[in-house]
Short mmCIF file of C-alpha atoms in Angstrom, two decimals:
data_model
loop_
_atom_site.label_atom_id
_atom_site.label_comp_id
_atom_site.label_asym_id
_atom_site.label_seq_id
_atom_site.Cartn_x
_atom_site.Cartn_y
_atom_site.Cartn_z
CA MET A 1194 -5.21 -91.28 -0.12
CA LYS A 1195 -1.59 -92.65 -0.68
CA LEU A 1196 0.79 -91.81 2.47
CA GLN A 1197 3.01 -90.02 0.05
CA GLU A 1198 0.55 -87.54 -1.06
CA LEU A 1199 -0.72 -86.88 2.30
CA LEU A 1200 2.75 -86.03 3.47
CA GLN A 1201 3.27 -83.72 0.75
CA GLY A 1202 5.07 -80.66 1.70
CA ILE A 1203 6.20 -81.91 5.00
CA ALA A 1204 9.87 -82.55 5.86
CA VAL A 1205 10.41 -86.25 6.90
CA PRO A 1206 13.92 -86.96 8.11
CA GLU A 1207 13.26 -90.27 9.07
CA SER A 1208 10.49 -93.02 8.42
CA ASN A 1209 10.12 -96.90 7.91
CA ALA A 1210 6.60 -96.53 6.52
CA PRO A 1211 5.70 -97.51 2.81
CA MET A 1212 4.85 -94.38 1.14
CA ASP A 1213 2.45 -96.16 -1.16
CA MET A 1214 0.24 -97.54 1.62
CA GLU A 1215 -3.51 -96.29 1.56
CA ILE A 1216 -4.41 -94.05 4.38
CA THR A 1217 -8.26 -94.04 5.42
CA GLY A 1218 -8.02 -91.03 7.68
CA VAL A 1219 -6.23 -88.86 10.15
CA SER A 1220 -6.79 -88.61 13.84
CA TYR A 1221 -4.80 -86.57 16.55
CA SER A 1222 -6.74 -88.30 19.47
CA SER A 1223 -6.29 -91.84 20.30
CA ASN A 1224 -9.85 -92.08 21.34
CA THR A 1225 -11.10 -91.35 17.70
CA VAL A 1226 -8.74 -93.47 15.88
CA ARG A 1227 -10.16 -96.01 13.42
CA THR A 1228 -8.53 -98.79 11.31
CA GLY A 1229 -6.34 -97.74 8.65
CA GLU A 1230 -5.80 -94.21 9.91
CA LEU A 1231 -2.71 -92.16 10.31
CA PHE A 1232 -2.38 -91.16 14.08
CA VAL A 1233 -0.66 -88.00 14.84
CA ALA A 1234 1.19 -87.83 18.36
CA VAL A 1235 0.98 -84.02 19.15
CA PRO A 1236 2.86 -82.97 22.49
CA GLY A 1237 0.52 -80.80 24.52
CA TYR A 1238 0.46 -78.62 27.65
CA THR A 1239 -1.49 -80.72 29.81
CA THR A 1240 -0.60 -84.09 28.21
CA ASP A 1241 1.63 -85.62 25.41
CA GLY A 1242 0.09 -87.40 22.42
CA HIS A 1243 3.09 -89.64 22.36
CA ARG A 1244 1.81 -91.32 25.79
CA PHE A 1245 -1.23 -92.54 23.77
CA ILE A 1246 0.60 -94.27 20.66
CA PRO A 1247 -0.09 -97.51 22.25
CA ASP A 1248 -3.64 -96.87 22.43
CA ALA A 1249 -3.90 -95.45 18.81
CA VAL A 1250 -2.23 -98.50 17.70
CA ALA A 1251 -4.45 -100.89 19.67
CA ARG A 1252 -7.53 -99.12 18.01
CA GLY A 1253 -6.25 -99.78 14.47
CA ALA A 1254 -3.82 -97.00 13.47
CA ALA A 1255 -1.92 -97.83 10.22
CA VAL A 1256 0.83 -95.34 10.71
CA VAL A 1257 1.90 -93.00 13.33
CA LEU A 1258 3.33 -89.63 12.87
CA CYS A 1259 5.52 -88.42 15.67
CA GLU A 1260 8.51 -86.65 17.06
CA ARG A 1261 9.95 -89.35 19.16
CA ASP A 1262 8.96 -92.76 20.64
CA MET A 1263 8.77 -94.56 17.23
CA PRO A 1264 6.41 -97.61 17.74
CA GLN A 1265 7.73 -101.29 16.90
CA GLU A 1266 4.13 -102.62 15.94
CA VAL A 1267 3.26 -100.34 13.05
CA PRO A 1268 5.01 -98.15 10.36
CA TRP A 1269 5.98 -94.56 11.66
CA VAL A 1270 6.99 -91.34 10.20
CA ARG A 1271 9.30 -88.78 12.28
CA VAL A 1272 9.00 -85.04 12.04
CA ALA A 1273 10.49 -82.17 13.59
CA SER A 1274 7.20 -80.79 14.73
CA SER A 1275 3.92 -82.72 14.98
CA ARG A 1276 2.01 -79.62 15.20
CA GLU A 1277 3.21 -78.00 12.05
CA ALA A 1278 2.77 -81.42 10.33
CA LEU A 1279 -0.86 -81.63 11.35
CA ALA A 1280 -1.56 -78.44 9.68
CA GLN A 1281 -0.08 -79.51 6.45
CA LEU A 1282 -1.75 -82.76 6.75
CA GLY A 1283 -5.19 -80.89 6.93
CA VAL A 1284 -4.45 -79.11 3.83
CA ASN A 1285 -3.57 -81.99 2.09
CA TRP A 1286 -6.25 -84.23 3.15
CA TYR A 1287 -9.10 -81.58 2.31
CA GLY A 1288 -7.59 -80.42 -0.87
CA ASP A 1289 -6.22 -76.96 0.24
CA PRO A 1290 -9.82 -75.56 0.77
CA SER A 1291 -8.83 -71.91 1.47
CA LYS A 1292 -7.40 -71.49 -2.03
CA ALA A 1293 -10.81 -71.42 -3.41
CA MET A 1294 -11.97 -68.61 -1.18
CA GLN A 1295 -11.08 -65.24 0.07
CA VAL A 1296 -10.20 -65.75 3.68
CA ILE A 1297 -10.03 -62.73 6.22
CA GLY A 1298 -8.35 -63.25 9.59
CA VAL A 1299 -8.98 -60.71 12.35
CA THR A 1300 -6.61 -60.57 15.32
CA GLY A 1301 -6.31 -58.52 18.43
CA THR A 1302 -7.36 -58.52 22.20
CA ASN A 1303 -10.51 -56.92 21.76
CA GLY A 1304 -13.02 -56.59 18.83
CA LYS A 1305 -12.46 -59.82 16.97
CA THR A 1306 -15.96 -61.16 17.08
CA SER A 1307 -17.58 -57.64 16.47
CA VAL A 1308 -15.34 -56.98 13.39
CA THR A 1309 -16.22 -60.58 11.98
CA TYR A 1310 -19.97 -60.18 12.24
CA LEU A 1311 -19.87 -56.51 10.78
CA LEU A 1312 -17.82 -57.78 7.89
CA LYS A 1313 -19.96 -60.59 7.14
CA THR A 1314 -23.09 -58.50 6.84
CA LEU A 1315 -20.94 -56.18 4.75
CA LEU A 1316 -19.78 -58.58 2.23
CA GLU A 1317 -23.33 -60.24 2.14
CA ASN A 1318 -24.93 -56.74 1.44
CA ALA A 1319 -22.07 -55.18 -0.90
CA CYS A 1320 -21.26 -58.16 -2.83
CA GLY A 1321 -24.03 -60.98 -2.74
CA ALA A 1322 -21.29 -63.18 -1.15
CA LYS A 1323 -21.95 -66.39 0.67
CA VAL A 1324 -19.91 -66.03 3.76
CA GLY A 1325 -18.40 -68.54 6.32
CA LEU A 1326 -17.73 -67.28 9.73
CA ILE A 1327 -15.42 -68.83 12.24
CA GLY A 1328 -15.14 -67.58 15.93
CA THR A 1329 -15.93 -67.29 19.76
CA ILE A 1330 -19.86 -67.40 19.32
CA CYS A 1331 -20.45 -70.07 16.77
CA ASN A 1332 -19.31 -70.82 13.25
CA MET A 1333 -21.60 -70.15 10.17
CA ILE A 1334 -21.97 -71.13 6.72
CA GLY A 1335 -24.24 -68.40 5.23
CA GLY A 1336 -27.28 -68.41 7.61
CA GLN A 1337 -26.35 -71.81 9.06
CA GLU A 1338 -24.96 -71.92 12.74
CA LEU A 1339 -22.52 -74.72 13.79
CA GLU A 1340 -21.56 -74.98 17.39
CA THR A 1341 -18.01 -74.05 18.30
CA GLU A 1342 -15.58 -75.09 21.19
CA ARG A 1343 -12.75 -72.35 20.71
CA THR A 1344 -12.36 -69.26 18.90
CA THR A 1345 -9.85 -71.01 16.19
CA PRO A 1346 -10.36 -74.69 15.83
CA GLU A 1347 -7.43 -77.25 15.88
CA SER A 1348 -5.43 -77.00 12.47
CA PHE A 1349 -7.01 -80.12 10.97
CA ALA A 1350 -10.27 -79.66 12.13
CA LEU A 1351 -10.14 -75.90 10.75
CA GLN A 1352 -9.32 -77.20 7.24
CA GLY A 1353 -12.26 -79.69 7.44
CA LEU A 1354 -14.42 -76.75 8.38
CA LEU A 1355 -13.02 -74.67 5.30
CA ALA A 1356 -13.59 -77.63 3.05
CA GLN A 1357 -17.13 -77.61 4.45
CA MET A 1358 -17.55 -73.81 3.39
CA ARG A 1359 -16.22 -74.26 0.37
CA ASP A 1360 -18.38 -77.31 -0.71
CA ALA A 1361 -21.45 -75.27 0.42
CA GLY A 1362 -20.54 -72.53 -2.08
CA CYS A 1363 -18.75 -69.97 0.16
CA THR A 1364 -16.85 -67.27 -1.61
CA HIS A 1365 -15.48 -65.50 1.49
CA VAL A 1366 -14.54 -66.66 4.85
CA VAL A 1367 -14.19 -64.34 7.97
CA MET A 1368 -12.51 -65.65 10.87
CA GLU A 1369 -11.00 -64.65 14.42
CA VAL A 1370 -7.75 -65.69 14.83
CA SER A 1371 -6.57 -66.16 18.36
CA SER A 1372 -2.96 -65.73 19.72
CA HIS A 1373 -3.20 -69.42 21.00
CA ALA A 1374 -3.99 -70.45 17.11
CA LEU A 1375 -1.32 -68.51 15.86
CA ALA A 1376 1.34 -69.68 18.60
CA LEU A 1377 0.33 -73.35 18.16
CA HIS A 1378 0.44 -73.31 14.40
CA ARG A 1379 -3.48 -73.88 13.93
CA VAL A 1380 -3.70 -71.62 11.03
CA ASP A 1381 -0.57 -72.63 9.19
CA GLY A 1382 -1.57 -73.40 5.61
CA VAL A 1383 -4.64 -71.09 5.46
CA ARG A 1384 -4.22 -68.70 2.76
CA PHE A 1385 -5.27 -65.44 4.12
CA SER A 1386 -6.37 -62.67 1.54
CA VAL A 1387 -6.44 -59.99 4.31
CA GLY A 1388 -5.48 -60.00 7.99
CA ALA A 1389 -6.54 -57.29 10.36
CA PHE A 1390 -5.14 -56.17 13.71
CA THR A 1391 -7.56 -54.39 16.12
CA ASN A 1392 -5.45 -53.63 19.50
CA LEU A 1393 -3.34 -55.42 22.00
CA THR A 1394 -3.86 -55.31 25.73
CA GLU A 1395 -3.13 -57.27 28.71
CA ASP A 1396 -4.36 -60.86 28.39
CA HIS A 1397 -3.66 -64.61 28.08
CA LEU A 1398 -0.27 -64.19 29.93
CA ASP A 1399 -0.92 -67.51 31.73
CA PHE A 1400 -0.01 -68.95 28.33
CA HIS A 1401 2.17 -66.31 26.61
CA LYS A 1402 3.96 -65.12 29.80
CA THR A 1403 5.20 -61.73 28.56
CA MET A 1404 3.10 -58.99 26.44
CA GLU A 1405 6.07 -59.23 24.06
CA ASN A 1406 5.42 -63.04 23.37
CA TYR A 1407 1.67 -62.14 23.20
CA ARG A 1408 2.27 -59.52 20.60
CA GLN A 1409 4.77 -61.64 18.52
CA ALA A 1410 1.99 -64.47 18.35
CA LYS A 1411 -0.35 -61.71 16.97
CA ALA A 1412 2.18 -60.57 14.31
CA ARG A 1413 2.49 -63.89 12.87
CA LEU A 1414 -0.69 -63.34 11.05
CA PHE A 1415 0.77 -60.57 9.00
CA GLN A 1416 3.48 -63.10 7.76
CA LEU A 1417 0.55 -65.24 6.32
CA CYS A 1418 -1.59 -62.81 4.57
CA GLU A 1419 -1.46 -60.97 1.47
CA SER A 1420 -2.57 -57.63 2.84
CA GLY A 1421 -3.05 -56.38 6.42
CA VAL A 1422 -5.28 -53.60 8.00
CA PHE A 1423 -3.89 -52.04 11.12
CA ASN A 1424 -5.95 -49.98 13.75
CA LEU A 1425 -3.75 -46.92 14.21
CA ASP A 1426 -5.68 -45.91 17.33
CA ASP A 1427 -3.41 -48.46 19.24
CA LYS A 1428 -0.53 -46.22 19.48
CA LYS A 1429 1.63 -48.50 21.54
CA THR A 1430 1.55 -51.69 19.54
CA THR A 1431 0.41 -50.97 15.89
CA PRO A 1432 3.69 -49.30 14.89
CA LYS A 1433 5.59 -52.65 15.98
CA MET A 1434 2.96 -54.65 14.06
CA LEU A 1435 3.41 -52.44 10.99
CA ALA A 1436 7.43 -52.67 11.19
CA GLN A 1437 7.30 -56.59 11.22
CA ALA A 1438 4.39 -57.09 8.64
CA ARG A 1439 5.64 -58.90 5.48
CA CYS A 1440 2.44 -57.82 3.62
CA LYS A 1441 0.83 -54.81 2.11
CA CYS A 1442 -0.28 -52.49 4.79
CA TYR A 1443 -3.46 -50.23 5.13
CA THR A 1444 -4.07 -48.14 8.05
CA VAL A 1445 -7.53 -47.19 9.72
CA GLY A 1446 -8.32 -45.17 12.94
CA THR A 1447 -9.87 -41.97 14.15
CA ARG A 1448 -6.32 -40.37 13.66
CA PRO A 1449 -5.80 -38.00 10.79
CA ASP A 1450 -2.85 -39.85 9.25
CA ALA A 1451 -4.79 -43.05 8.76
CA ALA A 1452 -5.41 -44.14 5.30
CA LEU A 1453 -9.12 -44.43 6.19
CA THR A 1454 -10.39 -42.21 9.03
CA ALA A 1455 -13.56 -40.64 10.62
CA ARG A 1456 -14.97 -37.42 11.60
CA GLU A 1457 -18.19 -36.02 12.87
CA ILE A 1458 -18.51 -38.92 15.17
CA THR A 1459 -21.95 -39.24 17.07
CA LEU A 1460 -22.44 -41.71 19.94
CA GLY A 1461 -25.94 -42.15 20.99
CA ALA A 1462 -27.72 -44.52 23.49
CA ASP A 1463 -28.63 -47.07 20.53
CA HIS A 1464 -26.37 -46.22 17.87
CA ILE A 1465 -23.31 -44.60 16.37
CA SER A 1466 -22.69 -42.48 13.30
CA MET A 1467 -19.82 -40.81 11.48
CA THR A 1468 -18.44 -39.55 8.05
CA VAL A 1469 -15.63 -41.95 7.02
CA CYS A 1470 -12.93 -40.44 4.79
CA GLU A 1471 -10.37 -41.87 2.43
CA GLY A 1472 -8.54 -39.21 0.50
CA GLN A 1473 -11.23 -37.21 -1.02
CA THR A 1474 -13.55 -39.74 -0.79
CA GLU A 1475 -16.32 -39.59 1.90
CA ALA A 1476 -19.33 -41.81 3.15
CA PHE A 1477 -21.74 -41.63 6.09
CA VAL A 1478 -22.14 -44.44 8.21
CA ARG A 1479 -24.93 -45.30 10.92
CA LEU A 1480 -24.79 -48.52 12.86
CA GLY A 1481 -27.44 -49.52 15.39
CA ILE A 1482 -24.69 -50.72 17.74
CA PRO A 1483 -23.84 -48.48 20.64
CA GLY A 1484 -20.44 -47.63 22.05
CA ARG A 1485 -17.24 -45.88 21.06
CA PHE A 1486 -15.35 -49.00 20.44
CA THR A 1487 -18.11 -49.54 17.61
CA VAL A 1488 -16.32 -46.75 15.67
CA SER A 1489 -13.15 -48.60 15.66
CA ASN A 1490 -14.58 -52.04 14.97
CA ALA A 1491 -16.40 -50.56 11.96
CA LEU A 1492 -13.35 -48.61 10.62
CA VAL A 1493 -11.24 -51.93 10.68
CA ALA A 1494 -14.41 -53.68 8.86
CA LEU A 1495 -14.42 -50.88 6.18
CA GLY A 1496 -10.59 -51.14 5.87
CA ILE A 1497 -10.82 -54.87 5.10
CA ALA A 1498 -13.47 -54.02 2.50
CA ARG A 1499 -11.35 -51.53 0.86
CA SER A 1500 -8.43 -54.02 0.97
CA LEU A 1501 -10.60 -56.50 -0.94
CA GLY A 1502 -11.27 -53.76 -3.67
CA ILE A 1503 -14.88 -52.88 -2.43
CA PRO A 1504 -15.62 -48.97 -3.20
CA LEU A 1505 -15.93 -47.15 0.12
CA VAL A 1506 -19.51 -45.85 -0.50
CA GLN A 1507 -20.76 -49.33 -1.20
CA ALA A 1508 -18.93 -50.60 1.79
CA ALA A 1509 -20.44 -47.97 4.06
CA ALA A 1510 -24.03 -48.59 2.77
CA ALA A 1511 -23.80 -52.25 3.17
CA LEU A 1512 -22.10 -51.88 6.89
CA GLY A 1513 -25.25 -49.81 7.99
CA LYS A 1514 -27.42 -52.87 7.60
CA ALA A 1515 -25.57 -54.58 10.53
CA LYS A 1516 -27.36 -55.62 13.66
CA GLY A 1517 -26.31 -55.92 17.31
CA ILE A 1518 -24.17 -58.95 18.24
CA LYS A 1519 -24.92 -61.12 21.11
CA GLY A 1520 -23.03 -60.45 24.15
CA ARG A 1521 -21.62 -57.37 22.91
CA LEU A 1522 -23.24 -54.31 24.73
CA GLU A 1523 -26.34 -56.46 24.07
CA VAL A 1524 -29.72 -54.71 25.47
CA VAL A 1525 -31.74 -57.07 27.44
CA PRO A 1526 -35.50 -56.56 27.42
CA THR A 1527 -36.77 -54.96 30.57
CA PRO A 1528 -40.60 -54.14 29.91
CA GLY A 1529 -42.00 -51.75 31.93
CA ARG A 1530 -39.03 -50.62 33.71
CA ASP A 1531 -37.32 -47.28 33.76
CA PHE A 1532 -33.79 -48.36 33.84
CA THR A 1533 -31.55 -50.46 31.35
CA VAL A 1534 -29.77 -53.64 31.44
CA LEU A 1535 -26.73 -54.50 29.09
CA ILE A 1536 -24.76 -57.63 28.98
CA ASP A 1537 -21.12 -57.46 27.29
CA TYR A 1538 -18.40 -59.90 27.02
CA ALA A 1539 -15.61 -57.54 28.51
CA HIS A 1540 -13.09 -59.84 30.47
CA THR A 1541 -10.03 -57.84 29.99
CA PRO A 1542 -8.96 -54.46 31.50
CA ASP A 1543 -9.07 -52.78 28.31
CA GLY A 1544 -12.37 -54.42 27.45
CA LEU A 1545 -13.83 -53.36 30.73
CA GLU A 1546 -12.53 -49.78 30.46
CA ASN A 1547 -13.86 -49.49 26.95
CA VAL A 1548 -17.45 -50.68 27.57
CA LEU A 1549 -17.73 -48.47 30.91
CA ARG A 1550 -16.48 -45.32 29.08
CA SER A 1551 -18.79 -46.08 26.15
CA VAL A 1552 -21.65 -46.74 28.60
CA ARG A 1553 -20.78 -43.34 30.44
CA ASP A 1554 -21.15 -41.51 26.99
CA PHE A 1555 -24.98 -42.22 26.96
CA CYS A 1556 -25.91 -42.95 30.73
CA LYS A 1557 -28.20 -40.40 32.20
CA GLY A 1558 -28.12 -42.12 35.69
CA ARG A 1559 -25.82 -44.29 37.46
CA ILE A 1560 -23.72 -47.23 36.18
CA LEU A 1561 -24.26 -50.49 38.34
CA LEU A 1562 -21.65 -52.89 37.39
CA VAL A 1563 -21.71 -56.70 37.95
CA PHE A 1564 -18.40 -58.42 37.18
CA GLY A 1565 -15.71 -60.89 38.00
CA CYS A 1566 -12.48 -62.66 36.72
CA GLY A 1567 -12.01 -65.94 35.15
CA GLY A 1568 -10.09 -68.70 37.12
CA ASP A 1569 -6.86 -70.63 35.92
CA ARG A 1570 -6.06 -67.40 33.87
CA ASP A 1571 -3.89 -64.56 34.19
CA ARG A 1572 -4.12 -63.16 37.72
CA GLN A 1573 -2.35 -60.06 37.17
CA LYS A 1574 -5.28 -58.36 35.27
CA ARG A 1575 -7.48 -58.88 38.48
CA PRO A 1576 -6.59 -55.89 40.61
CA ILE A 1577 -6.30 -53.74 37.38
CA MET A 1578 -9.82 -54.48 36.61
CA GLY A 1579 -10.83 -53.84 40.01
CA LYS A 1580 -9.48 -50.44 40.18
CA LEU A 1581 -11.15 -49.71 36.58
CA ALA A 1582 -14.33 -50.83 37.78
CA ALA A 1583 -14.09 -48.45 40.92
CA GLU A 1584 -12.93 -45.48 38.79
CA LEU A 1585 -15.62 -45.77 36.17
CA ALA A 1586 -18.79 -47.41 37.84
CA ASP A 1587 -20.94 -45.78 40.26
CA PHE A 1588 -21.67 -49.00 42.18
CA VAL A 1589 -19.84 -52.29 41.77
CA ILE A 1590 -20.97 -55.81 42.71
CA VAL A 1591 -17.88 -58.25 42.59
CA THR A 1592 -18.88 -61.75 41.87
CA SER A 1593 -17.82 -64.86 39.87
CA ASP A 1594 -17.29 -65.03 36.47
CA ASN A 1595 -16.01 -68.69 35.31
CA PRO A 1596 -13.96 -69.73 38.34
CA ARG A 1597 -13.02 -72.85 37.01
CA THR A 1598 -10.59 -74.77 39.46
CA GLU A 1599 -9.83 -71.87 41.49
CA LYS A 1600 -11.82 -71.01 44.81
CA PRO A 1601 -14.00 -68.14 43.69
CA MET A 1602 -13.20 -66.03 46.91
CA MET A 1603 -9.61 -65.86 46.19
CA ILE A 1604 -10.17 -64.58 42.89
CA ILE A 1605 -12.40 -61.85 44.23
CA GLU A 1606 -9.89 -61.05 46.70
CA ASP A 1607 -7.28 -60.25 43.83
CA ILE A 1608 -10.12 -57.99 42.43
CA LEU A 1609 -10.59 -56.16 45.64
CA GLU A 1610 -6.77 -55.38 45.83
CA GLY A 1611 -7.43 -52.93 43.10
CA MET A 1612 -10.40 -51.20 45.07
CA ALA A 1613 -8.67 -50.78 48.04
CA GLY A 1614 -9.33 -47.16 49.40
CA THR A 1615 -11.92 -46.48 46.79
CA LYS A 1616 -14.73 -44.07 47.42
CA THR A 1617 -17.05 -45.78 45.20
CA PRO A 1618 -19.52 -48.19 47.00
CA TYR A 1619 -19.28 -51.69 46.32
CA THR A 1620 -20.35 -55.28 47.85
CA VAL A 1621 -19.34 -58.72 47.18
CA GLU A 1622 -21.59 -61.60 46.05
CA GLU A 1623 -19.79 -64.65 45.06
CA ASN A 1624 -23.03 -66.22 43.75
CA ARG A 1625 -23.63 -64.68 40.24
CA ARG A 1626 -27.29 -65.23 40.12
CA LEU A 1627 -27.53 -63.41 43.39
CA ALA A 1628 -25.35 -60.53 42.24
CA ILE A 1629 -27.44 -60.00 39.26
CA ARG A 1630 -30.71 -60.00 41.68
CA THR A 1631 -28.94 -57.50 43.88
CA ALA A 1632 -27.91 -55.25 40.97
CA LEU A 1633 -31.53 -55.12 39.54
CA ARG A 1634 -33.21 -54.76 42.85
CA CYS A 1635 -30.76 -51.39 43.38
CA ALA A 1636 -31.61 -50.13 39.92
CA LYS A 1637 -33.30 -46.66 39.62
CA LYS A 1638 -34.71 -44.57 36.85
CA ASP A 1639 -32.31 -43.90 34.23
CA ASP A 1640 -29.71 -46.41 35.77
CA ILE A 1641 -27.71 -48.72 33.50
CA VAL A 1642 -26.95 -52.14 34.98
CA LEU A 1643 -23.95 -53.68 33.11
CA LEU A 1644 -23.29 -57.48 33.39
CA ALA A 1645 -19.58 -57.78 32.22
CA GLY A 1646 -17.67 -60.82 31.48
CA LYS A 1647 -20.03 -63.51 30.30
CA GLY A 1648 -21.35 -62.00 27.09
CA HIS A 1649 -22.62 -64.69 24.71
CA GLU A 1650 -21.91 -67.42 27.06
CA THR A 1651 -24.77 -69.38 28.49
CA TYR A 1652 -22.89 -71.24 31.10
CA GLN A 1653 -20.66 -70.77 33.88
CA ILE A 1654 -17.51 -73.17 34.52
CA LEU A 1655 -17.55 -74.24 38.34
CA GLY A 1656 -14.68 -76.90 38.74
CA THR A 1657 -14.14 -78.48 35.51
CA GLU A 1658 -18.07 -78.80 35.05
CA LYS A 1659 -20.23 -76.31 32.85
CA THR A 1660 -23.33 -75.24 34.52
CA HIS A 1661 -26.14 -73.46 32.64
CA LEU A 1662 -26.33 -69.87 33.50
CA ASP A 1663 -27.90 -67.50 30.88
CA GLU A 1664 -27.83 -63.94 32.13
CA ARG A 1665 -30.96 -62.93 30.00
CA GLU A 1666 -32.96 -65.68 31.51
CA GLU A 1667 -31.80 -64.59 35.11
CA VAL A 1668 -32.71 -61.00 34.17
CA ALA A 1669 -36.28 -62.12 33.13
CA ALA A 1670 -36.90 -64.18 36.17
CA VAL A 1671 -35.66 -61.47 38.89
CA LEU A 1672 -37.91 -58.77 36.85
CA CYS A 1673 -40.90 -61.42 37.11
CA GLU A 1674 -40.29 -61.65 40.91
CA MET A 1675 -40.12 -57.91 41.29
CA GLY A 1676 -43.23 -57.44 39.29
CA LYS A 1677 -45.23 -59.82 41.76
#
């Protein structure tokens, strides 16, 4: 591709590069640069790509796109923002792939993964669509799973993934859109048919610093999409999101003033059911996924379907075919036991509160909670989660989550601040494997053991290394020991 074509739509205030030069590829890591490529120097939070311009040149970069430090050895292009330019480079290089599909983006603190999985099933069954999925657990092209490293890929990689989905015949793409991705311009250039907002609670303040910055990052999605679906049950944030949106807006929720609402809600140990209403139109929904928050997630998925023009009755019938999602109130096999083990990704105050209240709806015995908090992340939420654990569980085992480079006991001490003075019995076991063992050996008839925080993850991050830790395997091993 000619450099001039590659730079289409990008403001270039200064350049010494011949615009007719042929570019063989684009790289934003000096480690992957190959001869003839354009190297994009992106300023980062831990390191700055401009530092690696000499390395990229030595590896054969034909031209450098940068904000400063223009090299002498090769042609260069200067732009105001390398991050924003990188997104447009991806659009140009891959031929604007989102233009060929209907792309749905889901943002919010909790529920993104669940909504995208529900919607994928809905679209496949209601429309016969081939659906691409981009998110936390994995990326998917129809039924093919691809590994993922982050919720929303870097902009150039995202455009490449969208192109892969387009070329595979996908008609729709459902994707989780993180606040980091919105703030760092990773989804710039994506043509969103529909955006959806689930809720906003405290998280990622290590990056955004304030809740208003966090909200503003989420709000960017509704300046990029044609239609927006908003959960009115978040009474604090949704009105602000609606006021700031630049798209056609559609509301859902259990409140009667929502465009799509629910009544006759039943919460079972292994399902939820409800009647959904839009004006005079009604439809019955039964989902084999327990939890009060499943009601909200289902309403958001149905709201997106309606925004895409799918009739409510047809959408509700298709949604009912959805199965449980790994790590989201996942039931772990406990053959021959009279207690239940659940795994959930809840790692924020709101997520933990929601899952504990949902479990309380159907728990006949005690709730035994095993949880911790991540290291190198927002410290403010730790005592909040400790307080919620003490208030809503019957026995708490405080342990490690992903401590990363923090000392595990320092994280645990932050959690314990919120549990000070509680009457709820609790213990501390830093080793998560031993914490799970303790919980299972304490469990009695009708108890529910809730392992919170890891969810779909099959690893633990200790220092900078990932160590294998699959809680399903740990439960099976402990039950085998107990059987002996």
